[in-house]
Amino acid sequence: MADTSIPLEINHLHKSFNGNPVLNGLSLKAQKGDVITLIGASGSGKSTFLRCMNLLEMPDQGELIVHGEAIGFKVDRKGQRQPEDWKQVERIRARLSMVFQNFNLWPHMTLIENVMAAPVHVLKMPKAQAREKGMALLKRVGLSERASYFPTQMSGGQQQRGAIARALAMDPEVMLFDEPTSALDPELVGDVLHVMHELADEGRTMIVVTHEMDFARDVSNHVMFLHQGLIEEQGAPGDILTSPRSERLQQFLAPRY
Amino acid sequence: MEQLSTLWQPVLSWMNGNDIFTPNTFEMYWSGLVNTVHLVFVSLVIGLIIAVPLAIARGSSNLWIRKPVWFFTYLFRGTPLLIQLYLAYYGFAFIPGIQDTWLWFFLEDPIYPALLAFTLNTAAYTTEIFHGAIQSTPRGEIEAARAYGMNRFTMLRRIVLPSAFRRALPAYGNEVIFMLHASAIAFVVSITDLTGAAYYIYARFYAPFAAFLFVAVLYMALSFSIQGLFKYLEKRLLGHLKPQS
Amino acid sequence: MLDLHGYGPRLLEGSLLTLELALLSLLLAVLLGLLSASAKLSSSRILRGIAHVYTLVIRGVPDLVLMLLLFYGGQIGINMATDWIYSEFDVDIFININAFVAGVVTIGIIFGAYMSETFRGAFLAVDEGLLEAGRAYGMRPWAVFRHIRFPLMMRHALPGLGNNWMVLLKTTALVSIIGLSDMVKVAAEATKATHEPFLFMIPVALGYLLIASVSEWCFMKLRQRFDIGFSSGGSSWNN
C-alpha cells in the first residue's frame, strides 16, 4: 500500500518533444511542509518537469503519486500516452495549484472573480462562501483594496500576488510555482517573494522553479539542480549552494559571486 | 484512342438517354453563362470607374462633398440588392407614358435596369473599399511626397492611389465574387442568366438536382478562377509588402 | 397620410417574418459556425477536411442557388423517401418542405460557413496560457470553454459577427423568391398590383435600414459587455 502521508512522489519521469529528450528520468519526493526549489540553466527541463507534475505536459514514462494515489496511464491508438481517467487528473489538479510565470489571470474577470472561479466551478463551493474566502486571501496578499479591479488595471507584482491568492483558494496540498518572479520588474519581485516566504513559514508544501538564488538559499529546505533533464546535484541549500560538488553547478553559481 | 472512346462510351450513351443534358439545354446554359458574365463584367467595370472619384470625395474635408457620398454608400450597402433591382425594374416601367417614348427601347429589355442596379450597388461597395484603403495610406508616404513638393493632385495620382489600389486588392477580389453570386437574382426580372437557365430546366423537367447542382458547379468554377486570378495579382502587386525572408 | 392601398398590415407582417427568419438563421449560423470552427481546430483530419470542404463549397456557390437547390431539391428528396416508405411499409407520410424552414436552413448553413472563419480566428486569438490556468486548477473542458475560452473568444469574434449579421439580414430578402411573404415579397406584389414601386419599395428599404441601426446599437452594447477588463476606462492601478 502506498504511503498516503507523502503529498507528491514522482519516479523516473521521461519526456521528449518531437524526439528530443527533455526529461531523462527525474524523481522527486515532497514531504509535507517541504519547500523544494528547482534550479538550472534555461533548457535544463525544470519548467517541463513542473508542468508534468499536474499533467499540463504528458510524461512519456514514469510514475506520479499524489497522496498515495497513482495516476493511471494508457497508450492511445496513435501511441501517445494518455491518462486512463481524465476525471482523476482533474481531481488531482485541483489539489496541486499552479502559479504561472505570466500570472495568467483571466482578463475578463475582476480579481475577486479570478480567485472565486476555481472553487465555484471545480469544488462547487457556494458563491458567497467563495467570495468570503477569496476576500480573506486577498487581504493576506495585501490586495483587499484591489478586489474589484481587472488584471489589466494592476501592476505585474499585484497580478502575481493575486494569482497566488487564486492558487491558495483551492486549499492546495502542494503549490507549484513556475518562475513566479521572472516576468516582473526588479522592484516588484520583493513583494511576491515576501508572500511566498510567509507561505513557506506556514508549513505549505511548495515546489518552486526559480532563478532567485536568495530565495532558494533562505526559504527552501531542498534544492535540485537540473542539467539536460537529469538531476545533477541535490541537497540542503546550505550544502550545495555554498559548496557545490559538481563542476556544472559551480559554473552555474559562479557569476553570482 | 480506342481506350478513350471506350471510356467515353458510357458517358455518351447516358447523354443520349437523358432529357436534361441535351444540346438544347446546353445552349440554354451557355447563353445563361454569357448573360451572367456580361451583366457582372459590365456593372463591375462601370462601378469601378464611378467608385474611384467617389472614394476620393468620400474622404474630402468638405462636409457637402463627403456626406452625400456617405449617404449613397449607406443606402446601397444597407438595403438588399433585390430591392434595388425591383426599384430599377419597376421604377421605370411604371412611369406613365414611358412605353411610348424612345427610352422604352432600352427599358423594355430587363438587362438595362438590372445593369443600373448592379452598377450602383457595386459602386457603393467599391467606394467604401477604396476609401478604407486610401485612409490607411501610411503617413510617411504622404509626408515624403509633400517633402518633395508634390501638389495634391500629383500626390493623389502618383502616390496615394497606386498604393491604395494595391492594398484594396484582396477586398476587391471578394467584391467581384460577391457580385457574381449576387447576380443570380437577375432571373427574377426574367433575365435568363445562369440561375435563370437552371430554373427553366428545373421547371421543365422537374429535376432540381441536375439543374441546380450543375450551375452550382459552374459558379464554383467561376468563383475559384476569379479567386485564383486575384491571388496571382496580389502576389505580383503586393509582394513588396511581405516581410522578406 | 401615406396611403398603402390596404397593404399596410401585410407589410408589417412581412417585416416580422423577415425578423424571425433573420434571427432564427443567425442562431443556426452561430451554432454551425462554432461547430465547424471547432472542427477546423480539432486534431482529427477527417473533421478538419469536412469543415474545410463546407466553407469552400459555400464560398463558391451563390446563396440563391443553394436556396433553390435546398427548397426544390429537398422537397423531391423527401418525396422520394416518403414514396419509398409508402411502397415498403404501406405507411403514408406527407411532409411538405415549408419555405420558412428551407429559408432558415439555407441561410443558416451559408452564414455558418462565414461564421466558422470568424470564430476560428477568434479562438486562435485567445492566449493558450489562460486556458492552461483553468486546466491547472482542475476545471473540466466544458468549464474551461464556458468560463474562459468562450467569453474571451467572443471579444475577438464580435466585429466579424456583426458584419455577418448585417449581410445575413439583407440575404433574407432572397426568401421572397421561393415564395415566402417577407416584406420584400409583399412590396413586390403590391407594386405589381398598384404600379407604384416607390410607395412600397422605399418603406421596405427603410425597414432594413432601421433594423440595421437597431442591431448596430445592440452590437455596441455587446462589445462593451465583452470588452470588460480590456478597456482603459475605470480606475487604473497607479492612482
XYZ file of C-alpha atoms in Angstrom:
741
model
C 0.000 0.000 0.000
C 1.307 3.417 -0.966
C 2.200 5.921 1.681
C -0.653 8.444 1.886
C 1.299 10.851 4.060
C 3.538 11.886 1.144
C 1.861 14.724 -0.785
C 3.739 14.163 -4.028
C 6.034 11.480 -5.292
C 7.464 11.220 -8.788
C 9.525 8.329 -10.085
C 11.679 8.120 -13.209
C 9.902 10.711 -15.329
C 10.801 10.827 -19.029
C 9.570 13.332 -21.569
C 10.625 14.232 -25.079
C 9.319 16.747 -27.601
C 9.407 15.591 -31.228
C 12.057 13.059 -30.425
C 14.256 15.464 -28.435
C 14.578 14.180 -24.890
C 13.907 16.909 -22.316
C 13.482 14.899 -19.127
C 15.607 11.794 -18.701
C 14.299 10.007 -15.652
C 13.639 12.503 -12.890
C 12.426 11.560 -9.427
C 11.256 13.715 -6.555
C 9.629 13.172 -3.203
C 7.918 16.068 -1.435
C 7.142 15.522 2.243
C 4.571 17.668 3.965
C 5.980 21.163 4.544
C 8.857 20.727 2.120
C 9.912 23.710 0.027
C 11.799 22.316 -2.938
C 13.449 24.672 -5.420
C 14.383 23.543 -8.900
C 17.272 25.481 -10.373
C 19.223 25.168 -13.589
C 20.033 26.922 -16.831
C 17.234 27.548 -19.310
C 16.591 24.406 -21.292
C 17.569 22.186 -18.395
C 13.980 20.900 -18.214
C 12.968 22.392 -14.870
C 9.781 24.055 -16.136
C 8.773 20.985 -18.141
C 9.329 18.872 -15.037
C 7.000 21.157 -13.064
C 4.383 21.124 -15.819
C 4.456 17.336 -15.875
C 3.539 17.282 -12.189
C -0.025 18.400 -12.880
C -0.052 16.899 -16.371
C -0.113 20.113 -18.356
C 2.532 18.132 -20.195
C 2.028 14.399 -20.556
C 5.114 12.472 -19.377
C 6.166 9.671 -21.727
C 7.241 7.394 -18.904
C 7.283 7.476 -15.145
C 5.078 7.371 -12.134
C 3.118 10.162 -10.460
C 1.711 9.548 -6.990
C -0.349 12.148 -5.160
C -1.106 11.260 -1.542
C -0.651 7.625 -2.321
C -2.918 7.748 -5.376
C -1.054 6.788 -8.537
C -2.222 8.330 -11.789
C -3.190 5.667 -14.269
C -1.967 5.910 -17.851
C -2.841 4.184 -21.069
C -1.486 4.395 -24.587
C -3.893 5.619 -27.246
C -4.125 4.472 -30.876
C -1.510 6.964 -32.029
C 0.944 5.589 -29.479
C 0.574 8.649 -27.253
C 0.413 8.254 -23.535
C -2.888 9.438 -22.101
C -4.338 9.392 -18.610
C -6.644 6.463 -18.062
C -9.243 8.666 -16.439
C -9.392 12.422 -17.025
C -11.670 12.801 -14.003
C -8.837 11.544 -11.834
C -6.487 14.055 -13.435
C -8.937 16.903 -12.802
C -9.354 15.785 -9.204
C -5.607 15.702 -8.708
C -5.030 19.026 -10.440
C -7.476 20.606 -8.028
C -5.142 19.545 -5.195
C -1.968 20.891 -6.817
C -2.326 24.594 -7.515
C -0.023 26.217 -10.027
C 1.276 29.779 -10.168
C 2.471 30.782 -13.639
C 5.329 32.926 -14.840
C 2.931 35.170 -16.797
C 0.322 35.160 -13.993
C -2.410 34.044 -16.462
C -5.089 35.885 -14.554
C -8.272 35.814 -16.626
C -8.563 39.313 -18.063
C -12.362 39.375 -18.332
C -12.848 38.713 -14.608
C -12.147 41.011 -11.699
C -9.507 39.952 -9.213
C -12.037 38.509 -6.754
C -13.826 36.696 -9.609
C -10.492 35.206 -10.612
C -9.971 33.945 -7.084
C -13.525 32.576 -6.834
C -13.698 30.879 -10.232
C -11.974 27.575 -9.494
C -13.540 27.000 -6.039
C -17.009 27.682 -7.512
C -16.674 25.768 -10.762
C -14.398 22.934 -9.651
C -15.058 22.438 -5.932
C -18.716 23.560 -6.291
C -18.327 25.894 -3.330
C -21.281 28.259 -2.806
C -20.525 31.698 -4.245
C -20.970 33.602 -1.001
C -18.548 31.313 0.780
C -16.037 31.505 -2.073
C -16.244 35.292 -2.008
C -15.707 35.449 1.733
C -12.748 33.137 1.489
C -11.367 34.990 -1.516
C -11.554 38.327 0.267
C -9.664 36.886 3.236
C -6.951 35.579 0.896
C -6.684 38.902 -0.931
C -6.211 40.557 2.431
C -3.380 38.145 3.174
C -1.533 39.041 -0.002
C -2.215 42.739 0.592
C -4.726 43.253 -2.190
C -8.100 43.676 -0.458
C -8.333 47.165 -1.960
C -7.995 45.720 -5.465
C -10.703 43.035 -5.273
C -12.931 44.626 -7.927
C -10.081 45.643 -10.239
C -9.435 43.914 -13.526
C -5.984 42.381 -14.085
C -5.083 44.997 -16.723
C -5.559 47.658 -14.070
C -2.908 46.181 -11.782
C 0.868 46.069 -11.794
C 2.686 42.820 -12.524
C 3.568 42.331 -8.874
C -0.041 42.819 -7.831
C -1.192 40.414 -10.530
C 1.216 37.754 -9.340
C 0.170 38.149 -5.713
C -3.430 37.910 -6.945
C -2.532 34.734 -8.800
C -1.071 33.325 -5.569
C -4.351 34.128 -3.803
C -6.178 32.347 -6.623
C -3.973 29.293 -6.097
C -4.482 29.393 -2.321
C -8.260 29.460 -2.745
C -8.126 25.802 -3.751
C -6.564 24.822 -0.396
C -3.852 23.029 -2.340
C -1.797 20.273 -0.788
C 1.143 21.213 -2.968
C 1.741 24.562 -4.646
C 3.684 24.606 -7.900
C 5.448 27.863 -8.816
C 6.744 28.241 -12.370
C 9.331 31.055 -12.280
C 6.868 33.336 -10.481
C 9.131 36.397 -10.482
C 10.772 36.135 -13.912
C 8.257 38.365 -15.691
C 8.348 41.078 -13.019
C 10.206 44.371 -12.890
C 13.023 44.073 -10.303
C 11.396 46.441 -7.823
C 8.229 44.302 -7.734
C 9.961 40.976 -7.092
C 10.325 41.592 -3.375
C 6.585 41.725 -2.609
C 5.947 38.415 -4.336
C 8.899 36.685 -2.660
C 7.715 38.030 0.673
C 4.318 36.386 0.244
C 5.988 33.124 -0.784
C 8.274 33.295 2.235
C 5.217 33.610 4.502
C 3.584 30.621 2.851
C 6.702 28.556 3.452
C 6.768 29.612 7.104
C 3.171 28.426 7.421
C 4.336 24.952 6.501
C 2.886 24.756 2.996
C 4.354 22.203 0.640
C 5.836 24.083 -2.302
C 7.798 23.230 -5.416
C 9.379 26.298 -6.950
C 11.166 26.732 -10.267
C 13.184 29.891 -9.842
C 16.245 31.929 -10.705
C 16.215 33.647 -7.307
C 19.179 32.099 -5.535
C 18.498 34.076 -2.351
C 15.040 32.529 -2.165
C 16.477 29.059 -2.762
C 19.033 29.560 -0.015
C 16.856 31.291 2.593
C 13.459 29.659 2.144
C 13.745 26.197 0.667
C 14.867 23.132 2.559
C 15.852 21.207 -0.547
C 17.455 22.348 -3.791
C 17.609 20.336 -7.009
C 19.993 21.394 -9.759
C 18.878 20.161 -13.170
C 21.051 19.734 -16.201
C 19.883 18.279 -19.520
C 16.857 16.675 -17.962
C 18.747 14.989 -15.158
C 19.360 15.877 -11.545
C 22.985 16.855 -11.478
C 23.124 17.609 -7.788
C 20.647 17.992 -4.918
C 20.628 18.539 -1.220
C 20.121 21.092 1.525
C 20.674 24.634 0.244
C 23.345 25.298 2.868
C 25.395 22.444 1.451
C 25.047 22.535 -2.288
C 24.804 26.284 -2.816
C 27.817 27.113 -0.678
C 29.997 24.163 -1.582
C 28.788 22.722 -4.887
C 30.492 19.474 -5.772
C 29.774 19.190 -9.492
C 31.620 21.393 -11.913
C 28.403 22.398 -13.680
C 26.779 23.687 -10.546
C 29.954 25.552 -9.682
C 29.818 27.169 -13.124
C 26.100 27.880 -12.759
C 26.619 29.624 -9.443
C 29.921 31.264 -10.254
C 28.906 34.529 -11.967
C 26.809 35.433 -8.985
C 29.712 35.675 -6.570
C -7.508 6.420 -78.767
C -9.577 3.292 -78.589
C -9.303 3.299 -74.849
C -10.575 6.854 -74.773
C -13.655 6.007 -76.770
C -14.456 3.065 -74.514
C -14.151 5.468 -71.608
C -16.456 7.925 -73.311
C -18.980 5.283 -74.317
C -20.960 5.202 -71.081
C -20.957 8.981 -70.914
C -22.245 9.297 -74.453
C -24.907 6.674 -74.022
C -26.017 8.313 -70.801
C -26.199 11.648 -72.575
C -28.298 10.128 -75.327
C -30.587 8.538 -72.828
C -31.376 11.631 -70.752
C -33.569 14.638 -71.452
C -31.760 17.127 -69.307
C -28.256 17.359 -70.680
C -29.036 17.719 -74.371
C -27.590 20.128 -76.934
C -30.690 22.220 -76.417
C -30.252 22.645 -72.689
C -26.532 23.153 -73.077
C -27.285 26.013 -75.408
C -29.522 27.411 -72.727
C -26.818 27.103 -70.079
C -24.346 28.680 -72.460
C -26.498 31.730 -73.121
C -27.157 31.913 -69.370
C -23.433 31.929 -68.747
C -22.941 34.642 -71.362
C -25.670 36.758 -69.771
C -24.235 36.328 -66.286
C -20.698 37.188 -67.334
C -21.951 40.136 -69.397
C -24.037 41.531 -66.529
C -21.347 41.100 -63.932
C -18.477 42.319 -66.066
C -20.191 45.471 -67.347
C -21.506 46.511 -63.955
C -18.112 45.840 -62.327
C -16.258 47.944 -64.879
C -18.658 50.898 -64.756
C -18.963 50.587 -60.980
C -15.198 50.675 -60.660
C -14.938 53.796 -62.803
C -17.584 55.563 -60.700
C -16.072 54.372 -57.431
C -12.653 55.992 -57.831
C -13.793 59.647 -57.754
C -16.456 58.786 -55.168
C -13.854 57.233 -52.888
C -11.731 60.374 -53.104
C -14.790 62.538 -52.468
C -15.775 60.315 -49.549
C -12.584 61.395 -47.758
C -12.947 65.061 -48.596
C -12.637 67.587 -45.809
C -15.673 69.391 -47.226
C -18.811 68.192 -45.493
C -21.016 68.897 -48.550
C -18.917 66.605 -50.686
C -18.276 63.932 -48.109
C -21.794 63.499 -46.701
C -23.724 62.868 -49.943
C -21.252 60.160 -50.926
C -21.541 58.619 -47.490
C -25.324 58.702 -47.845
C -25.147 56.994 -51.246
C -22.995 54.141 -49.930
C -25.092 53.901 -46.765
C -28.299 53.421 -48.777
C -26.906 50.929 -51.247
C -24.949 48.896 -48.722
C -27.696 48.935 -46.130
C -30.527 47.558 -48.269
C -30.844 44.287 -50.201
C -29.784 44.316 -53.839
C -33.120 42.674 -54.647
C -34.982 45.828 -53.597
C -32.629 47.947 -55.662
C -33.275 45.681 -58.626
C -37.050 45.910 -58.197
C -36.851 49.685 -57.920
C -34.810 49.963 -61.094
C -37.009 47.482 -62.925
C -40.478 48.631 -61.903
C -39.497 52.219 -61.167
C -39.051 53.000 -64.843
C -41.502 50.583 -66.351
C -44.425 52.038 -64.445
C -43.786 55.677 -65.320
C -46.987 56.604 -67.162
C -46.474 57.054 -70.883
C -42.875 55.816 -70.875
C -43.747 52.912 -73.149
C -44.438 55.378 -75.953
C -41.049 57.114 -75.776
C -37.714 56.111 -77.313
C -36.489 55.276 -73.808
C -38.667 52.222 -73.837
C -36.341 50.752 -76.408
C -33.804 50.353 -73.578
C -36.154 49.766 -70.695
C -38.092 47.017 -72.380
C -35.087 44.793 -72.047
C -34.726 43.990 -68.324
C -30.955 43.853 -68.740
C -30.693 47.648 -68.521
C -32.484 48.146 -65.212
C -30.501 45.169 -63.885
C -27.253 46.764 -65.040
C -28.269 50.022 -63.401
C -28.990 48.385 -60.036
C -25.892 46.160 -60.104
C -23.620 49.012 -61.153
C -24.762 51.376 -58.422
C -24.591 48.586 -55.864
C -21.041 47.538 -56.674
C -20.026 51.205 -56.983
C -21.190 51.757 -53.389
C -19.262 48.763 -52.011
C -16.161 49.559 -54.081
C -16.249 53.182 -52.932
C -16.067 52.054 -49.323
C -13.277 49.564 -50.072
C -11.155 52.219 -51.799
C -11.994 54.807 -49.170
C -10.713 52.469 -46.474
C -7.557 51.776 -48.455
C -6.913 55.475 -49.069
C -7.447 56.266 -45.394
C -4.890 53.675 -44.388
C -2.109 55.131 -46.506
C 0.972 55.198 -44.274
C 1.646 58.750 -43.086
C 5.266 58.515 -44.142
C 4.351 58.038 -47.822
C 2.325 61.244 -47.783
C 4.922 63.185 -45.858
C 7.637 62.110 -48.264
C 5.530 63.249 -51.235
C 4.924 66.599 -49.525
C 8.587 66.954 -48.710
C 9.420 66.720 -52.415
C 6.959 69.479 -53.189
C 4.274 67.416 -54.954
C 0.928 69.181 -55.236
C -2.217 67.444 -54.033
C -3.263 66.112 -57.418
C 0.131 64.674 -58.261
C 0.377 63.179 -54.810
C -3.033 61.547 -55.202
C -2.298 60.244 -58.665
C 1.290 59.117 -58.193
C 1.487 58.071 -54.554
C -1.811 57.649 -52.726
C -3.980 55.910 -55.344
C -1.447 53.384 -56.657
C -0.601 52.343 -53.142
C -4.269 52.247 -52.095
C -5.360 50.152 -55.082
C -2.845 47.520 -54.199
C -3.958 47.363 -50.620
C -7.603 47.220 -51.736
C -6.968 44.233 -53.989
C -7.950 41.392 -51.610
C -11.168 43.145 -50.561
C -11.983 43.995 -54.161
C -11.492 40.362 -55.146
C -14.143 39.430 -52.595
C -16.431 42.102 -54.043
C -16.073 40.610 -57.525
C -17.042 37.153 -56.274
C -19.851 38.713 -54.259
C -21.205 40.401 -57.410
C -21.018 37.153 -59.352
C -23.075 35.441 -56.668
C -25.451 38.354 -56.219
C -26.155 38.464 -59.959
C -28.107 35.216 -59.527
C -31.141 37.296 -58.599
C -31.294 38.685 -62.152
C -33.615 35.864 -63.137
C -36.449 37.280 -61.025
C -36.797 40.091 -63.578
C -36.885 37.437 -66.319
C -33.274 37.614 -67.433
C -32.085 34.161 -68.405
C -28.759 34.199 -66.586
C -27.106 31.013 -65.338
C -29.536 30.658 -62.459
C -32.414 31.514 -64.790
C -31.358 28.741 -67.173
C -31.191 26.288 -64.293
C -34.587 27.384 -63.049
C -36.093 26.940 -66.506
C -34.649 23.458 -66.806
C -35.814 22.581 -63.311
C -39.334 23.760 -64.125
C -39.414 21.957 -67.455
C -38.046 18.594 -66.328
C -38.796 18.802 -62.625
C -35.161 17.850 -61.979
C -33.856 20.158 -59.279
C -30.664 18.231 -58.526
C -29.465 18.015 -62.113
C -30.379 21.633 -62.801
C -29.150 23.403 -59.688
C -26.178 21.191 -58.848
C -24.866 21.700 -62.352
C -24.965 25.504 -62.134
C -23.610 25.353 -58.597
C -20.526 23.637 -60.008
C -20.288 26.233 -62.795
C -20.498 29.102 -60.311
C -17.898 27.405 -58.151
C -15.528 27.079 -61.088
C -16.034 30.762 -61.940
C -15.566 31.833 -58.307
C -12.369 29.887 -57.848
C -10.965 31.155 -61.150
C -11.598 34.723 -60.012
C -10.086 33.936 -56.628
C -7.031 32.421 -58.324
C -6.662 35.466 -60.562
C -6.732 37.823 -57.588
C -4.293 35.646 -55.648
C -1.948 35.902 -58.615
C -2.400 39.670 -58.847
C -1.798 40.022 -55.129
C 1.403 38.065 -55.408
C 2.574 40.244 -58.278
C 1.483 43.576 -56.869
C 1.648 43.085 -53.127
C 4.853 41.103 -52.930
C 6.705 44.175 -51.711
C 4.572 44.294 -48.547
C 5.509 40.783 -47.437
C 8.393 40.515 -44.988
C 11.438 39.289 -46.880
C 12.747 36.041 -45.555
C -51.007 60.238 -44.562
C -49.278 57.531 -46.533
C -51.870 55.573 -48.499
C -50.651 51.998 -48.787
C -53.783 50.793 -50.589
C -54.539 48.426 -47.746
C -51.140 46.713 -47.883
C -50.025 48.251 -44.584
C -50.848 45.322 -42.274
C -49.356 42.799 -44.691
C -46.160 44.806 -44.930
C -45.963 44.775 -41.164
C -46.464 41.008 -41.057
C -43.807 40.723 -43.729
C -41.330 42.692 -41.665
C -41.999 40.443 -38.669
C -41.358 37.418 -40.849
C -38.099 38.974 -42.059
C -37.032 39.490 -38.450
C -37.985 35.989 -37.307
C -36.245 34.453 -40.272
C -33.112 36.520 -39.731
C -32.895 35.767 -36.003
C -33.500 32.030 -36.382
C -30.963 31.833 -39.212
C -28.469 33.719 -37.070
C -28.943 31.222 -34.255
C -28.376 28.290 -36.603
C -25.426 30.045 -38.238
C -23.735 30.701 -34.891
C -24.175 27.069 -33.851
C -22.862 25.740 -37.161
C -20.074 28.311 -37.095
C -18.957 27.267 -33.601
C -19.132 23.590 -34.549
C -17.175 23.915 -37.755
C -14.643 26.299 -36.210
C -14.045 23.663 -33.530
C -13.783 21.047 -36.257
C -11.196 23.144 -38.099
C -9.140 23.420 -34.928
C -9.523 19.776 -33.930
C -6.796 17.190 -34.243
C -8.943 14.900 -36.376
C -8.014 15.114 -40.022
C -11.482 13.965 -41.124
C -13.274 16.686 -39.152
C -10.881 19.328 -40.452
C -11.450 18.114 -44.015
C -15.238 18.190 -43.699
C -15.193 21.706 -42.259
C -12.887 22.988 -44.982
C -14.963 21.490 -47.788
C -18.058 23.008 -46.177
C -16.680 26.559 -46.244
C -15.132 26.053 -49.671
C -18.431 24.995 -51.253
C -20.418 27.775 -49.589
C -17.902 30.376 -50.710
C -18.144 29.147 -54.289
C -21.905 28.935 -54.806
C -24.440 31.812 -54.821
C -26.821 31.949 -51.867
C -29.815 31.855 -54.170
C -28.698 28.705 -56.000
C -28.191 26.929 -52.678
C -31.623 28.084 -51.573
C -33.314 26.859 -54.753
C -31.465 23.566 -54.517
C -32.488 23.015 -50.934
C -36.064 24.172 -51.386
C -36.958 22.370 -54.607
C -34.442 19.573 -54.329
C -35.202 18.982 -50.654
C -38.899 18.524 -51.449
C -38.199 15.948 -54.123
C -35.694 14.183 -51.907
C -38.259 13.918 -49.149
C -40.956 12.850 -51.586
C -38.726 10.047 -52.819
C -38.122 8.974 -49.234
C -41.815 9.036 -48.319
C -42.745 7.202 -51.541
C -40.282 4.502 -50.663
C -41.688 4.251 -47.153
C -45.197 4.028 -48.649
C -44.259 1.257 -51.064
C -42.272 -0.702 -48.472
C -44.308 -0.251 -45.309
C -47.616 0.988 -46.631
C -47.360 3.972 -44.352
C -48.459 7.188 -45.984
C -46.480 10.190 -44.774
C -46.749 13.606 -46.286
C -44.029 16.080 -45.476
C -44.138 19.421 -47.163
C -40.904 21.388 -47.149
C -42.006 24.584 -45.690
C -40.443 27.609 -47.401
C -39.763 29.138 -43.997
C -37.768 26.114 -42.843
C -35.933 25.963 -46.174
C -35.079 29.641 -45.800
C -33.801 29.335 -42.242
C -31.819 26.198 -43.025
C -30.223 27.617 -46.176
C -29.317 30.970 -44.683
C -28.111 29.264 -41.513
C -25.898 26.886 -43.485
C -24.489 29.682 -45.656
C -23.648 32.004 -42.799
C -22.457 29.148 -40.615
C -19.609 28.829 -43.102
C -18.736 32.510 -42.856
C -19.054 32.460 -39.063
C -16.737 29.471 -38.844
C -13.913 31.622 -40.220
C -14.765 34.403 -37.761
C -14.834 32.008 -34.806
C -11.716 30.155 -35.879
C -9.694 33.353 -35.886
C -11.209 34.409 -32.583
C -10.437 31.079 -30.913
C -6.842 31.305 -32.081
C -6.571 34.829 -30.653
C -7.165 33.579 -27.094
C -3.923 33.183 -25.136
C -3.302 29.484 -24.511
C -1.880 30.259 -21.055
C -5.280 31.477 -19.851
C -6.869 28.157 -20.794
C -3.992 26.308 -19.207
C -4.577 28.193 -15.965
C -8.142 26.861 -15.970
C -6.994 23.297 -16.608
C -4.299 23.604 -13.952
C -6.987 24.174 -11.305
C -8.865 21.083 -12.376
C -11.583 22.703 -14.487
C -13.400 20.313 -16.790
C -13.096 21.008 -20.542
C -16.655 22.349 -20.611
C -15.970 24.693 -17.678
C -12.823 25.969 -19.392
C -14.850 26.604 -22.548
C -17.762 28.284 -20.815
C -15.990 30.475 -18.315
C -12.709 31.272 -20.050
C -12.479 30.366 -23.711
C -15.926 31.452 -24.888
C -16.074 34.901 -23.223
C -12.519 35.723 -24.286
C -13.150 34.459 -27.813
C -16.354 36.486 -28.187
C -14.437 39.715 -27.745
C -12.458 38.925 -30.859
C -15.431 37.467 -32.748
C -17.943 40.277 -32.232
C -16.845 42.622 -35.036
C -16.947 39.790 -37.583
C -20.208 38.525 -36.129
C -21.725 41.991 -36.533
C -20.657 42.198 -40.177
C -22.044 38.760 -40.896
C -25.350 39.665 -39.290
C -25.706 42.769 -41.464
C -25.111 40.707 -44.616
C -27.406 37.941 -43.369
C -30.213 40.422 -42.785
C -30.097 41.523 -46.421
C -29.809 37.936 -47.634
C -33.189 37.134 -46.085
C -34.715 39.123 -48.979
C -33.987 36.101 -51.182
C -36.692 34.026 -49.500
C -39.265 36.135 -51.352
C -38.104 34.279 -54.455
C -39.055 30.874 -53.040
C -42.463 32.255 -52.148
C -42.196 33.398 -48.546
C -44.166 36.525 -47.737
C -41.400 38.577 -46.212
C -41.515 42.328 -46.578
C -39.847 42.277 -49.993
C -42.394 39.815 -51.365
C -45.328 41.868 -50.060
C -43.844 45.026 -51.573
C -43.282 43.286 -54.923
C -46.886 42.045 -55.017
C -48.222 45.445 -54.058
C -46.074 47.044 -56.744
C -47.394 44.730 -59.419
C -50.970 45.370 -58.353
C -50.811 49.143 -57.957
C -47.963 50.117 -60.312
C -46.442 52.232 -57.563
C -42.990 50.779 -56.905
C -41.604 53.658 -54.858
C -44.560 53.705 -52.493
C -43.781 50.156 -51.356
C -40.115 49.575 -52.013
C -38.871 52.687 -50.215
C -40.595 51.919 -46.885
C -39.219 48.369 -47.064
C -35.730 49.714 -47.756
C -36.134 51.999 -44.752
C -37.256 48.983 -42.733
C -33.928 47.262 -43.468
C -32.006 50.396 -42.541
C -33.952 50.644 -39.284
C -33.243 47.031 -38.325
C -29.593 47.596 -39.211
C -29.391 50.684 -36.987
C -31.006 48.914 -34.054
C -28.643 45.958 -34.442
C -25.682 48.275 -34.575
C -26.724 49.655 -31.208
C -27.141 46.131 -29.800
C -23.689 45.148 -31.022
C -22.193 48.228 -29.444
C -23.726 47.174 -26.116
C -22.450 43.620 -26.575
C -18.977 44.895 -27.368
C -18.958 46.882 -24.165
C -20.056 43.769 -22.308
C -17.257 41.584 -23.689
C -14.681 44.365 -23.526
C -14.886 44.240 -19.746
C -11.421 44.102 -18.288
C -9.763 45.285 -21.512
C -10.947 48.857 -21.839
C -8.716 51.589 -20.494
C -11.751 53.051 -18.700
C -12.218 52.816 -14.959
C -9.586 53.205 -12.331
C -6.034 52.157 -13.020
C -3.540 50.640 -10.664
C -1.310 53.627 -10.196
C -3.842 56.046 -8.817
